[in-house]
Amino acid sequence: MPKPATSSGPALRRNQACQQCRRRKLKCDAGRPHCGTCVRQWNALIAVPPPVGFSHPPAPTCSYDPVEGVPVAPESIEDPVERIKVIEAQIEDLQSKLQNARREAKQNGHDVGKSPSPPTQLSPEMARSTRGTTSGSDKSKDRSPTISPQPYLLSSSPASSRPSTSPSVSVSERKHATPYARPRAATRANTTTGSSLHLPVRRPPTSSRSLPTDYSPQAQSDKDWDLNLPAPNIVAHLVELFFQNEPCSSRILHRSSFVASLSLPTSHPDFPPLILLHAICCASSRWASHDAPNRQEKFAEFHAAKTRGLLESALQANTTDLSILQAAIVLQYWAYAEGRNLDIKFNARPFLEPTPSNTQMEEKRRAWWSLVMFDRYVSLGAWKPSVAESNLMAIELPICTVDFECESLVSPNPQKVHDPTFFLSHPIGYTDSYIILIKATLLFGKVTEYNLTVDSRPSRRSGDPRDTAVFRALDHLVAVDFLQSLPDDYKSCLGGGSNGSMVDADLYLAHVLPYAATISLHNAHIDYSNPGCPSAVRCIQAARSIIRNYFLLSGTLFDIKRLHPFVTVCWYLAAVVLVQLCKRHITTGDRGGEATVWGEIETLKLAMLEFGNISPIGLRQEKLLQETIDDVIQKPVLPANFGLDIPMYTYPLQDLTVSLSEHGSPEGSTSFSTTGYL
């Protein structure tokens, strides 16, 4: 009888064998990193081809019990629950070591929270890696890395780690990175030959705020944080919601610099001003999840009151800090989305003084043009715009959003408002959806200005204004030329190559505004008793175009509540025209046409109600439309000039009181005005 094999090595102590051999009750030599038994079994396993859809492990599966004092690699633990526990323990250990290091540094007189590290320069290798030919998704990743899921960003090289506006979408994808949205040839040098797309070289901006590498808002003590603000993590969450969802005022802030400055100590001069944080908390409350609407409303009202109080104090003290102007704009757009107006008077000129920082100067440009656009929106059918057309060139047009967010070294936008080809020329490198929206808004403002300067009442005019050269030129520019002149990448309201989930809210409104302007221009001349009335034909075509754009949008995954609030006014104008058309079908007995138009009216009403779930302006416009329907449909006789009886105002007449520099604001007035711009 053969003698049993004896082990040549010493006997193993308890639990010294690998876990796999102990589980299968096999002999083990405790070899590292893999014992002989596990290696033999792995060699036998890989000798046989794996089944379809499966693959063999790249190395033997052999793990040992942890030894005291020796860290365990998480990937060596099979049980996922145990692996998570090990990772959490390592994180806690690192955090405690970090806290101890900070405490020792503070005791030694070195305040790590107030010593920002200098920005690092791009090495030649890194600079070369940002150039060359890329394709597909790699191209968008090179242009703008996606943002980290953490609410706080720490960066030693802001130029090389610039976040995008959406958590998983790059800047170039969000803004349709076409040749129209790229920097000029001066920033496109040293690209590989044969590349169809030239990517800019990202240089470290000279004005970026660099941060301590070991600082986060959670580390700030409670005594350093303002008691009227939510906790630092909640503020950071609201800031993220603001940049991700706010379609208007978020365009005026440099996202990465602002988010990074939240990680600074509250005593740091670059920490965001309190007034701006209150304004963002107020605006972001619409997008935060909440169970009790009353609680959300109280939260917004509280921060709106704080912002307004700080704003009035700053204006009385003649403070010209840019954050004051930015906070006022954020508050104005919030009030507009809430269906209210805001009475704020200030001189914008001191806020627009030149500054050596390119980023801050661009923020001033965007603040100015955001203010101009807001002025055009609220002046629809109500009063003369506060910002005269002669003052529009107080500051240049903004540069492309992708250049602004990446802090590219780009010369100012050369386009001039008073250029005869301003609305029809879109130069490459200085055109994106936001700049097109500015042009569309100014075009809408030209129509409002014309309606206010020309008395269109039949009893007051000597001839038909539509026969004048000024009217014909404006009509053709608004209804035809502007949209036809857009570059191919911007001819669709959804954007070129959009997959349905990447709709640009700026571009969508830029496509809707010309149709709304056409309705506003022809409203006073509509005569539905005459089937061949050119104004009626124009308005019906414009209304149907607005409906068509809405159907295109509703066929995507885009949430319409993230559109600009002024889109509800455009829907209202289109619905008013359809109500007139429906009345004509009722009068003539056209049941088929009546049913079709009623369906279109109900579609726009539902769109306003859906938008009203987050912005009360949608509910207000729907209520105004319903009152118009009740008033029009119940009329027994069709008036000769039906359009004059339709209210075209954004708000009811009692809310249209205006306070200008030469007139005091009436008691109870809630209007917005800015006086003495230049």
XYZ file of C-alpha atoms in Angstrom:
678
model
C 0.000 0.000 0.000
C 1.593 3.323 -1.062
C 2.415 5.808 1.629
C 0.460 9.052 1.639
C 2.224 12.000 0.079
C 3.810 14.281 2.552
C 4.193 18.020 2.150
C 7.763 19.162 1.701
C 6.983 22.580 3.196
C 6.159 23.450 6.766
C 2.580 22.991 7.981
C 0.360 26.035 7.509
C -1.192 27.789 10.471
C -4.923 28.265 10.805
C -6.466 30.442 8.043
C -3.066 30.835 6.372
C -4.219 29.014 3.231
C -6.056 31.008 0.563
C -9.796 31.435 0.920
C -10.570 29.496 -2.284
C -8.622 26.377 -1.212
C -10.173 26.452 2.247
C -13.648 26.713 0.760
C -13.029 23.726 -1.540
C -11.009 21.819 1.115
C -7.933 21.513 -1.089
C -4.251 21.524 -0.204
C -2.589 24.923 -0.466
C 1.041 26.031 -0.458
C 0.070 29.660 0.423
C 2.092 30.982 -2.476
C 1.866 34.673 -3.249
C 0.305 36.229 -5.153
C -1.399 32.957 -6.214
C -1.006 29.534 -4.641
C -0.006 26.550 -6.768
C -3.431 24.872 -6.523
C -5.278 27.959 -7.821
C -2.714 28.388 -10.621
C -3.171 24.747 -11.763
C -6.955 25.072 -11.720
C -6.783 28.330 -13.687
C -4.473 26.734 -16.296
C -6.932 23.855 -16.679
C -9.810 26.336 -17.023
C -8.271 28.472 -19.761
C -7.227 25.356 -21.718
C -10.890 24.980 -22.717
C -12.529 27.697 -24.878
C -15.186 29.655 -22.950
C -18.882 29.465 -23.905
C -20.317 32.097 -26.245
C -20.811 35.361 -24.378
C -18.481 34.467 -21.521
C -14.771 34.938 -20.886
C -12.212 33.380 -18.589
C -10.720 35.394 -15.722
C -7.438 37.063 -16.759
C -5.626 35.712 -13.662
C -6.146 33.040 -11.007
C -8.730 33.917 -8.374
C -6.728 33.617 -5.182
C -7.226 35.800 -2.100
C -6.024 35.618 1.480
C -7.320 36.849 4.806
C -6.137 40.343 5.685
C -2.991 40.659 7.749
C -2.961 43.238 10.505
C -1.139 46.373 9.392
C -1.294 45.438 5.693
C -4.006 47.216 3.665
C -6.387 45.011 1.713
C -6.941 45.723 -1.969
C -10.731 45.996 -2.504
C -10.547 44.195 -5.861
C -9.200 41.101 -4.082
C -12.430 40.678 -2.064
C -15.151 38.671 -3.795
C -18.077 39.571 -1.545
C -19.408 42.975 -2.751
C -20.739 43.858 0.704
C -17.348 43.218 2.293
C -15.664 45.148 -0.520
C -17.869 48.186 0.158
C -17.075 47.995 3.869
C -13.355 47.943 3.146
C -13.614 50.951 0.801
C -15.663 52.905 3.358
C -13.140 52.120 6.065
C -10.319 53.364 3.838
C -12.242 56.569 3.114
C -12.849 57.214 6.806
C -9.180 56.595 7.545
C -8.101 59.061 4.828
C -10.572 61.673 6.043
C -9.313 61.402 9.605
C -5.717 61.752 8.394
C -6.711 64.816 6.364
C -8.426 66.415 9.358
C -5.360 65.770 11.519
C -3.099 67.306 8.880
C -5.278 70.427 8.719
C -5.354 70.710 12.483
C -1.564 70.447 12.707
C -1.137 72.997 9.899
C -3.448 75.428 11.664
C -1.576 74.991 14.943
C 1.686 75.726 13.131
C 0.249 78.988 11.812
C -0.466 77.855 8.244
C -4.112 78.375 7.258
C -4.582 75.929 4.411
C -8.007 77.330 3.604
C -6.603 80.739 2.623
C -3.604 79.840 0.529
C -4.770 79.071 -2.980
C -2.332 77.190 -5.096
C -1.101 78.917 -8.245
C -2.594 77.723 -11.501
C -0.455 75.208 -13.278
C 0.661 75.672 -16.864
C -0.052 73.200 -19.631
C 2.991 71.151 -20.528
C 3.949 70.830 -24.195
C 2.770 67.220 -24.121
C -0.647 68.240 -22.749
C -0.906 71.065 -25.246
C -0.158 68.667 -28.078
C -2.702 66.191 -26.754
C -5.464 68.764 -27.117
C -4.824 69.088 -30.831
C -5.201 66.705 -33.676
C -7.871 64.726 -35.405
C -10.657 63.312 -33.274
C -13.937 61.668 -34.137
C -17.285 60.921 -32.607
C -17.689 61.317 -28.903
C -13.938 61.689 -28.337
C -14.106 65.049 -30.072
C -16.634 66.428 -27.628
C -14.694 65.059 -24.696
C -11.545 66.836 -25.857
C -13.390 70.135 -26.200
C -15.002 70.062 -22.795
C -14.698 67.333 -20.182
C -17.928 66.392 -18.460
C -18.655 67.569 -14.973
C -17.989 65.415 -11.947
C -21.000 64.082 -10.036
C -19.681 65.790 -6.933
C -21.251 69.199 -6.219
C -17.843 70.779 -5.556
C -15.066 70.978 -8.105
C -11.436 71.319 -7.153
C -9.051 72.122 -9.949
C -5.464 73.147 -10.120
C -5.722 73.788 -13.857
C -9.057 75.369 -14.665
C -8.376 75.434 -18.365
C -7.868 71.705 -18.621
C -10.834 70.651 -16.493
C -13.659 72.942 -17.481
C -17.102 71.491 -16.686
C -20.026 71.594 -19.039
C -23.475 72.945 -18.354
C -25.108 69.524 -18.144
C -23.868 66.752 -15.847
C -23.252 64.301 -18.667
C -23.174 66.513 -21.750
C -20.214 68.438 -23.047
C -20.355 72.111 -23.949
C -19.775 71.419 -27.623
C -22.641 68.918 -27.774
C -25.012 71.232 -25.928
C -24.299 74.238 -28.117
C -24.124 72.365 -31.445
C -20.370 72.613 -31.975
C -20.282 73.604 -35.616
C -17.820 75.927 -37.365
C -20.157 78.751 -36.311
C -19.417 78.092 -32.657
C -15.643 77.701 -32.842
C -12.882 80.160 -32.059
C -11.136 82.042 -34.775
C -8.184 80.894 -36.863
C -5.771 82.512 -34.422
C -6.676 79.888 -31.830
C -6.768 76.999 -34.254
C -3.108 76.751 -35.159
C -0.976 73.620 -35.064
C -3.722 71.187 -36.058
C -3.023 68.036 -37.959
C -3.435 68.071 -41.679
C -6.542 66.529 -43.112
C -8.647 67.271 -40.055
C -12.056 68.585 -40.971
C -12.682 70.031 -37.534
C -10.176 72.286 -35.776
C -10.158 72.106 -32.013
C -8.865 75.097 -30.050
C -5.863 74.922 -27.813
C -7.070 75.458 -24.262
C -4.659 77.744 -22.432
C -4.802 78.406 -18.698
C -6.870 81.591 -18.219
C -5.017 84.359 -16.475
C -8.037 85.357 -14.401
C -9.248 81.970 -13.174
C -9.666 81.405 -9.495
C -7.406 78.619 -8.263
C -8.452 76.663 -5.194
C -6.825 74.952 -2.235
C -6.614 71.276 -3.092
C -7.844 70.163 0.314
C -10.711 72.559 0.906
C -14.443 71.856 0.641
C -17.519 73.682 1.953
C -18.281 70.832 4.357
C -15.096 71.742 6.235
C -16.327 75.262 6.973
C -17.441 75.811 10.510
C -21.042 76.865 11.161
C -19.956 80.246 12.465
C -18.477 81.141 9.063
C -21.703 80.466 7.141
C -24.485 83.026 6.808
C -27.494 81.951 8.852
C -29.961 83.159 6.200
C -28.538 80.726 3.631
C -29.237 76.988 3.535
C -26.441 74.589 4.455
C -23.394 74.632 2.140
C -24.286 71.314 0.509
C -27.838 72.532 -0.189
C -26.531 75.781 -1.674
C -24.184 73.786 -3.916
C -27.113 71.607 -5.004
C -29.233 74.674 -5.793
C -26.366 76.179 -7.781
C -26.130 72.995 -9.855
C -29.890 73.086 -10.461
C -29.601 76.721 -11.468
C -26.990 76.083 -14.148
C -28.620 72.890 -15.387
C -32.219 74.115 -15.683
C -32.467 77.914 -15.631
C -32.870 78.931 -19.306
C -32.339 82.686 -18.896
C -30.186 84.182 -16.172
C -27.726 81.269 -15.955
C -26.211 82.541 -19.230
C -24.681 85.568 -17.503
C -22.447 83.667 -15.049
C -19.250 81.755 -15.734
C -20.245 78.369 -14.416
C -16.931 76.718 -13.614
C -15.491 79.793 -11.867
C -18.664 80.286 -9.852
C -18.943 76.636 -8.786
C -15.238 76.589 -7.918
C -15.551 79.742 -5.809
C -18.101 77.965 -3.605
C -15.221 75.873 -2.300
C -13.399 78.933 -1.004
C -13.718 80.120 2.600
C -16.540 82.579 3.141
C -13.958 85.217 4.089
C -12.144 84.840 0.760
C -12.639 87.836 -1.589
C -13.567 85.498 -4.470
C -16.309 83.720 -2.521
C -19.673 84.380 -4.248
C -21.410 87.520 -2.922
C -24.283 86.922 -0.544
C -26.767 88.769 -2.749
C -26.016 86.479 -5.692
C -26.395 83.333 -3.590
C -29.794 84.532 -2.321
C -30.903 85.269 -5.893
C -29.791 81.829 -7.111
C -31.520 80.103 -4.190
C -34.679 81.972 -5.109
C -34.475 81.075 -8.818
C -33.456 77.446 -8.208
C -36.324 76.752 -5.835
C -38.555 76.161 -8.864
C -36.402 73.236 -9.929
C -35.847 71.644 -6.527
C -37.974 68.648 -5.616
C -40.460 69.428 -2.893
C -43.444 67.702 -1.330
C -45.240 70.826 -0.105
C -45.659 73.634 -2.695
C -46.384 76.142 0.064
C -43.012 75.422 1.646
C -41.249 75.916 -1.696
C -43.095 79.179 -2.253
C -42.122 80.475 1.189
C -38.507 79.493 0.524
C -38.477 81.428 -2.765
C -40.210 84.448 -1.258
C -37.766 84.531 1.641
C -34.710 84.614 -0.595
C -36.393 87.033 -3.013
C -36.990 89.422 -0.120
C -33.383 89.031 1.036
C -32.108 89.696 -2.494
C -34.337 92.735 -2.876
C -33.236 94.142 0.494
C -29.539 93.706 -0.283
C -30.100 95.135 -3.762
C -31.749 98.289 -2.474
C -29.020 98.779 0.118
C -26.309 98.363 -2.526
C -27.993 100.791 -4.922
C -28.406 103.390 -2.179
C -24.717 103.036 -1.369
C -23.854 103.463 -5.093
C -22.148 100.077 -5.197
C -21.078 99.159 -8.724
C -20.015 95.564 -8.169
C -21.004 93.319 -11.079
C -22.717 90.868 -8.735
C -25.339 93.523 -7.940
C -26.349 93.732 -11.604
C -26.265 89.953 -11.961
C -28.433 89.430 -8.881
C -30.940 91.980 -10.205
C -31.171 90.110 -13.515
C -31.626 86.734 -11.799
C -34.377 88.206 -9.627
C -36.078 89.862 -12.616
C -36.278 86.634 -14.605
C -37.549 84.743 -11.559
C -40.307 87.315 -11.050
C -41.167 87.164 -14.750
C -41.504 83.361 -14.633
C -43.711 83.789 -11.574
C -46.050 85.998 -13.613
C -45.046 89.217 -11.874
C -43.149 92.360 -12.705
C -40.441 93.932 -10.592
C -39.806 97.634 -10.099
C -36.046 98.184 -9.955
C -34.444 101.464 -10.966
C -30.718 101.774 -11.428
C -28.150 103.149 -13.817
C -26.447 100.283 -15.621
C -23.544 102.343 -16.978
C -21.265 102.117 -13.876
C -21.581 98.327 -13.882
C -20.233 98.082 -17.431
C -16.867 99.773 -16.997
C -13.994 97.894 -18.732
C -12.015 95.424 -16.667
C -8.672 93.685 -17.398
C -10.229 90.248 -16.801
C -11.570 88.788 -20.054
C -13.978 86.516 -18.198
C -15.442 89.317 -16.089
C -15.724 91.556 -19.143
C -17.641 88.853 -20.955
C -19.895 88.458 -17.917
C -20.627 92.193 -18.164
C -21.485 91.855 -21.852
C -23.839 88.990 -21.151
C -25.457 90.816 -18.235
C -26.087 93.860 -20.431
C -27.614 91.905 -23.300
C -29.663 89.782 -20.922
C -31.037 93.037 -19.519
C -31.781 94.306 -23.035
C -33.613 91.085 -23.949
C -35.653 91.185 -20.757
C -36.590 94.782 -21.536
C -37.850 93.701 -24.986
C -39.888 90.838 -23.531
C -41.755 92.873 -20.939
C -42.380 95.802 -23.304
C -44.654 93.776 -25.609
C -47.780 95.849 -26.220
C -47.362 97.677 -22.922
C -44.952 100.577 -23.036
C -41.938 101.976 -24.782
C -38.785 99.931 -24.095
C -36.568 101.428 -21.414
C -33.391 100.775 -23.398
C -33.474 102.935 -26.515
C -32.157 101.418 -29.733
C -29.500 104.131 -29.915
C -28.035 102.846 -26.624
C -27.765 99.182 -27.632
C -24.131 99.512 -28.651
C -23.029 100.595 -25.191
C -21.177 97.291 -25.122
C -20.268 94.654 -27.714
C -22.232 91.509 -28.406
C -21.105 88.484 -26.362
C -18.804 85.853 -27.781
C -19.897 82.265 -28.369
C -20.939 80.347 -25.262
C -18.381 77.585 -25.788
C -15.592 80.177 -25.908
C -16.949 81.873 -22.806
C -17.174 78.663 -20.797
C -13.744 77.455 -21.913
C -12.216 80.936 -21.453
C -10.713 80.925 -24.937
C -8.656 83.936 -25.924
C -11.090 85.390 -28.442
C -11.383 88.955 -29.714
C -14.703 90.759 -29.025
C -17.642 90.081 -31.302
C -17.363 92.439 -34.314
C -21.088 92.433 -35.162
C -22.818 95.803 -34.796
C -26.532 96.304 -34.171
C -26.710 99.296 -36.506
C -25.121 97.390 -39.378
C -27.751 97.026 -42.175
C -26.864 93.328 -42.477
C -26.909 92.665 -38.709
C -29.993 90.416 -38.782
C -29.057 88.587 -41.975
C -25.311 87.943 -41.602
C -23.994 85.341 -39.177
C -20.171 85.262 -39.294
C -18.404 82.007 -38.568
C -16.827 81.914 -35.117
C -19.129 84.601 -33.736
C -22.487 82.858 -34.054
C -24.231 80.393 -31.772
C -27.776 79.844 -30.518
C -27.502 82.485 -27.782
C -26.346 85.194 -30.209
C -29.124 84.188 -32.636
C -31.598 84.553 -29.744
C -30.303 88.066 -29.074
C -30.910 88.952 -32.727
C -34.396 87.428 -32.712
C -35.263 89.350 -29.545
C -34.010 92.626 -30.996
C -36.058 91.914 -34.117
C -39.112 91.409 -31.925
C -38.270 94.704 -30.230
C -38.208 96.474 -33.606
C -41.798 95.335 -34.188
C -42.855 96.566 -30.751
C -41.128 99.886 -31.400
C -42.906 100.202 -34.766
C -46.319 99.439 -33.250
C -45.793 102.101 -30.602
C -44.634 104.784 -33.024
C -47.291 104.169 -35.716
C -50.933 104.816 -34.828
C -52.673 101.882 -36.481
C -56.257 102.826 -35.586
C -58.341 103.293 -38.781
C -59.874 106.545 -37.522
C -56.442 108.103 -36.981
C -54.510 107.039 -40.080
C -54.749 108.556 -43.522
C -53.761 105.409 -45.409
C -52.979 101.746 -44.905
C -49.613 101.453 -43.113
C -49.059 98.119 -44.845
C -48.507 100.008 -48.094
C -45.496 101.882 -46.738
C -41.966 100.795 -47.567
C -41.049 100.645 -43.852
C -43.839 98.188 -43.062
C -43.127 96.000 -46.089
C -39.396 95.845 -45.303
C -40.015 95.009 -41.636
C -42.667 92.434 -42.527
C -40.405 90.630 -44.992
C -37.450 90.713 -42.573
C -39.483 89.253 -39.718
C -41.634 86.743 -41.587
C -39.175 85.480 -44.207
C -35.608 86.758 -44.373
C -34.370 86.270 -40.812
C -35.105 82.543 -40.484
C -33.963 81.843 -44.033
C -30.625 83.546 -43.352
C -29.727 81.264 -40.436
C -26.807 78.842 -40.960
C -27.723 75.254 -41.808
C -26.884 74.035 -38.298
C -29.460 76.431 -36.837
C -32.278 76.194 -39.410
C -34.190 73.676 -37.277
C -35.719 74.749 -33.982
C -34.311 71.544 -32.460
C -30.779 72.192 -33.719
C -28.715 70.408 -36.332
C -28.404 66.670 -35.713
C -30.399 66.799 -32.471
C -31.319 63.353 -31.146
C -34.375 64.570 -29.243
C -32.872 64.802 -25.775
C -30.490 67.668 -26.598
C -32.846 70.512 -27.509
C -31.366 73.990 -27.214
C -33.875 76.248 -25.426
C -32.204 79.377 -26.818
C -32.447 78.172 -30.404
C -36.047 77.046 -29.972
C -37.158 80.477 -28.739
C -35.139 82.141 -31.515
C -37.257 80.197 -34.025
C -40.567 81.025 -32.336
C -39.956 84.763 -31.821
C -40.137 85.795 -35.531
C -43.566 84.164 -35.868
C -44.792 85.873 -32.696
C -43.400 89.167 -34.018
C -45.307 88.653 -37.279
C -48.556 88.230 -35.336
C -47.822 91.325 -33.260
C -47.044 93.348 -36.396
C -50.217 92.368 -38.277
C -52.641 92.072 -35.362
C -54.098 95.559 -35.764
C -54.785 94.956 -39.461
C -56.518 91.557 -39.344
C -59.903 91.510 -41.104
C -61.467 88.064 -41.045
C -64.533 89.256 -42.910
C -62.227 89.389 -45.935
C -60.875 85.880 -46.753
C -58.072 87.437 -48.809
C -56.804 89.753 -46.078
C -52.952 89.573 -46.264
C -52.576 90.225 -42.531
C -54.927 87.340 -41.710
C -52.964 85.054 -44.028
C -49.663 86.112 -42.445
C -50.941 85.587 -38.904
C -52.479 82.183 -39.653
C -49.228 81.014 -41.231
C -47.251 82.280 -38.231
C -49.625 80.621 -35.746
C -49.441 77.324 -37.614
C -45.629 77.570 -37.636
C -45.603 78.008 -33.857
C -47.877 74.946 -33.576
C -45.580 72.971 -35.891
C -42.528 73.836 -33.790
C -44.374 72.761 -30.648
C -45.262 69.407 -32.216
C -41.608 68.927 -33.171
C -40.590 69.675 -29.592
C -43.222 67.419 -28.042
C -41.885 64.538 -30.136
C -38.565 64.699 -28.261
C -37.553 63.821 -24.708
C -37.080 67.480 -23.828
C -39.014 68.831 -20.841
C -40.887 71.909 -22.102
C -40.806 73.401 -18.593
C -37.131 74.166 -19.226
C -37.988 76.557 -22.064
C -37.787 80.320 -21.725
C -40.896 81.712 -19.946
C -41.569 84.092 -22.843
C -42.459 81.090 -25.007
C -45.841 81.009 -23.223
C -46.546 84.517 -24.532
C -45.726 83.317 -28.053
C -48.107 80.382 -27.588
C -50.751 82.817 -26.392
C -50.347 85.035 -29.476
C -50.687 82.003 -31.750
C -53.751 80.804 -29.847
C -55.384 84.233 -30.159
C -55.091 84.040 -33.953
C -56.537 80.525 -33.914
C -59.466 81.724 -31.793
C -60.209 84.324 -34.451
C -59.971 81.659 -37.142
C -62.258 79.363 -35.157
C -64.839 82.148 -34.880
C -64.812 82.494 -38.673
C -65.334 78.730 -39.084
C -68.253 78.882 -36.636
C -69.804 81.787 -38.535
C -69.422 80.143 -41.944
C -70.517 76.700 -40.692
C -67.222 74.960 -41.455
C -67.420 72.162 -38.859
C -64.323 70.345 -40.066
C -62.160 73.452 -39.897
C -63.656 74.340 -36.532
C -62.754 70.935 -35.047
C -59.194 71.174 -36.386
C -58.625 74.640 -34.964
C -60.158 73.706 -31.605
C -57.655 70.853 -31.361
C -54.777 73.253 -32.019
C -56.074 75.723 -29.426
C -56.406 72.961 -26.831
C -52.858 71.812 -27.616
C -51.486 75.266 -26.830
C -53.645 75.518 -23.699
C -52.285 72.210 -22.417
C -48.744 73.395 -23.170
C -49.348 76.538 -21.080
C -50.812 74.472 -18.233
C -47.863 72.073 -18.287
C -45.440 74.979 -18.236
C -47.496 76.443 -15.393
C -46.636 73.458 -13.212
C -43.286 75.090 -12.552
C -43.763 78.695 -13.733
C -47.028 80.491 -12.887
C -46.711 82.635 -16.007
C -48.029 79.619 -17.943
C -51.187 79.509 -15.812
C -51.610 83.250 -16.172
C -51.379 83.137 -19.954
C -53.799 80.202 -20.086
C -56.289 82.109 -17.949
C -55.960 85.157 -20.197
C -56.515 82.912 -23.242
C -59.615 81.358 -21.694
C -61.055 84.793 -21.015
C -60.372 85.706 -24.648
C -62.105 82.531 -25.849
C -65.152 83.188 -23.685
C -65.353 86.772 -24.900
C -64.866 86.008 -28.606
C -66.886 82.836 -29.075
C -69.960 84.294 -27.338
C -70.117 87.278 -29.704
C -73.096 86.796 -31.993
C -71.724 88.915 -34.863
C -68.239 88.847 -36.372
C -66.758 92.385 -36.222
C -65.379 93.894 -39.405
C -61.937 94.268 -37.844
C -61.826 91.431 -35.367
C -58.180 91.795 -34.372
C -58.697 95.067 -32.510
C -60.799 93.352 -29.853
C -58.126 90.825 -28.914
C -55.803 91.752 -26.027
C -52.197 91.265 -27.108
C -50.596 92.210 -23.799
C -48.350 89.992 -21.763
C -50.238 90.912 -18.587
C -53.716 92.303 -17.780
C -54.024 96.041 -18.247
C -54.085 96.878 -14.542
C -50.535 95.513 -14.224
C -49.115 97.598 -17.052
C -48.342 100.738 -15.050
C -44.815 101.885 -15.692
C -42.484 103.982 -13.600
C -39.963 105.907 -15.641
C -37.465 108.542 -14.583
C -39.837 111.419 -15.241
C -42.895 109.757 -13.670
C -43.160 108.400 -10.167
C -44.252 104.832 -9.647
C -47.924 104.651 -8.612
C -48.715 103.039 -5.314
C -49.071 99.296 -5.716
C -47.259 99.236 -9.060
C -45.151 96.137 -9.624
C -43.610 97.066 -12.950
C -39.972 96.827 -13.879
C -38.040 99.768 -15.226
C -34.429 100.756 -15.601
C -33.691 104.420 -16.062
C -30.741 106.532 -17.092
C -28.763 103.811 -18.810
C -26.281 106.106 -20.494
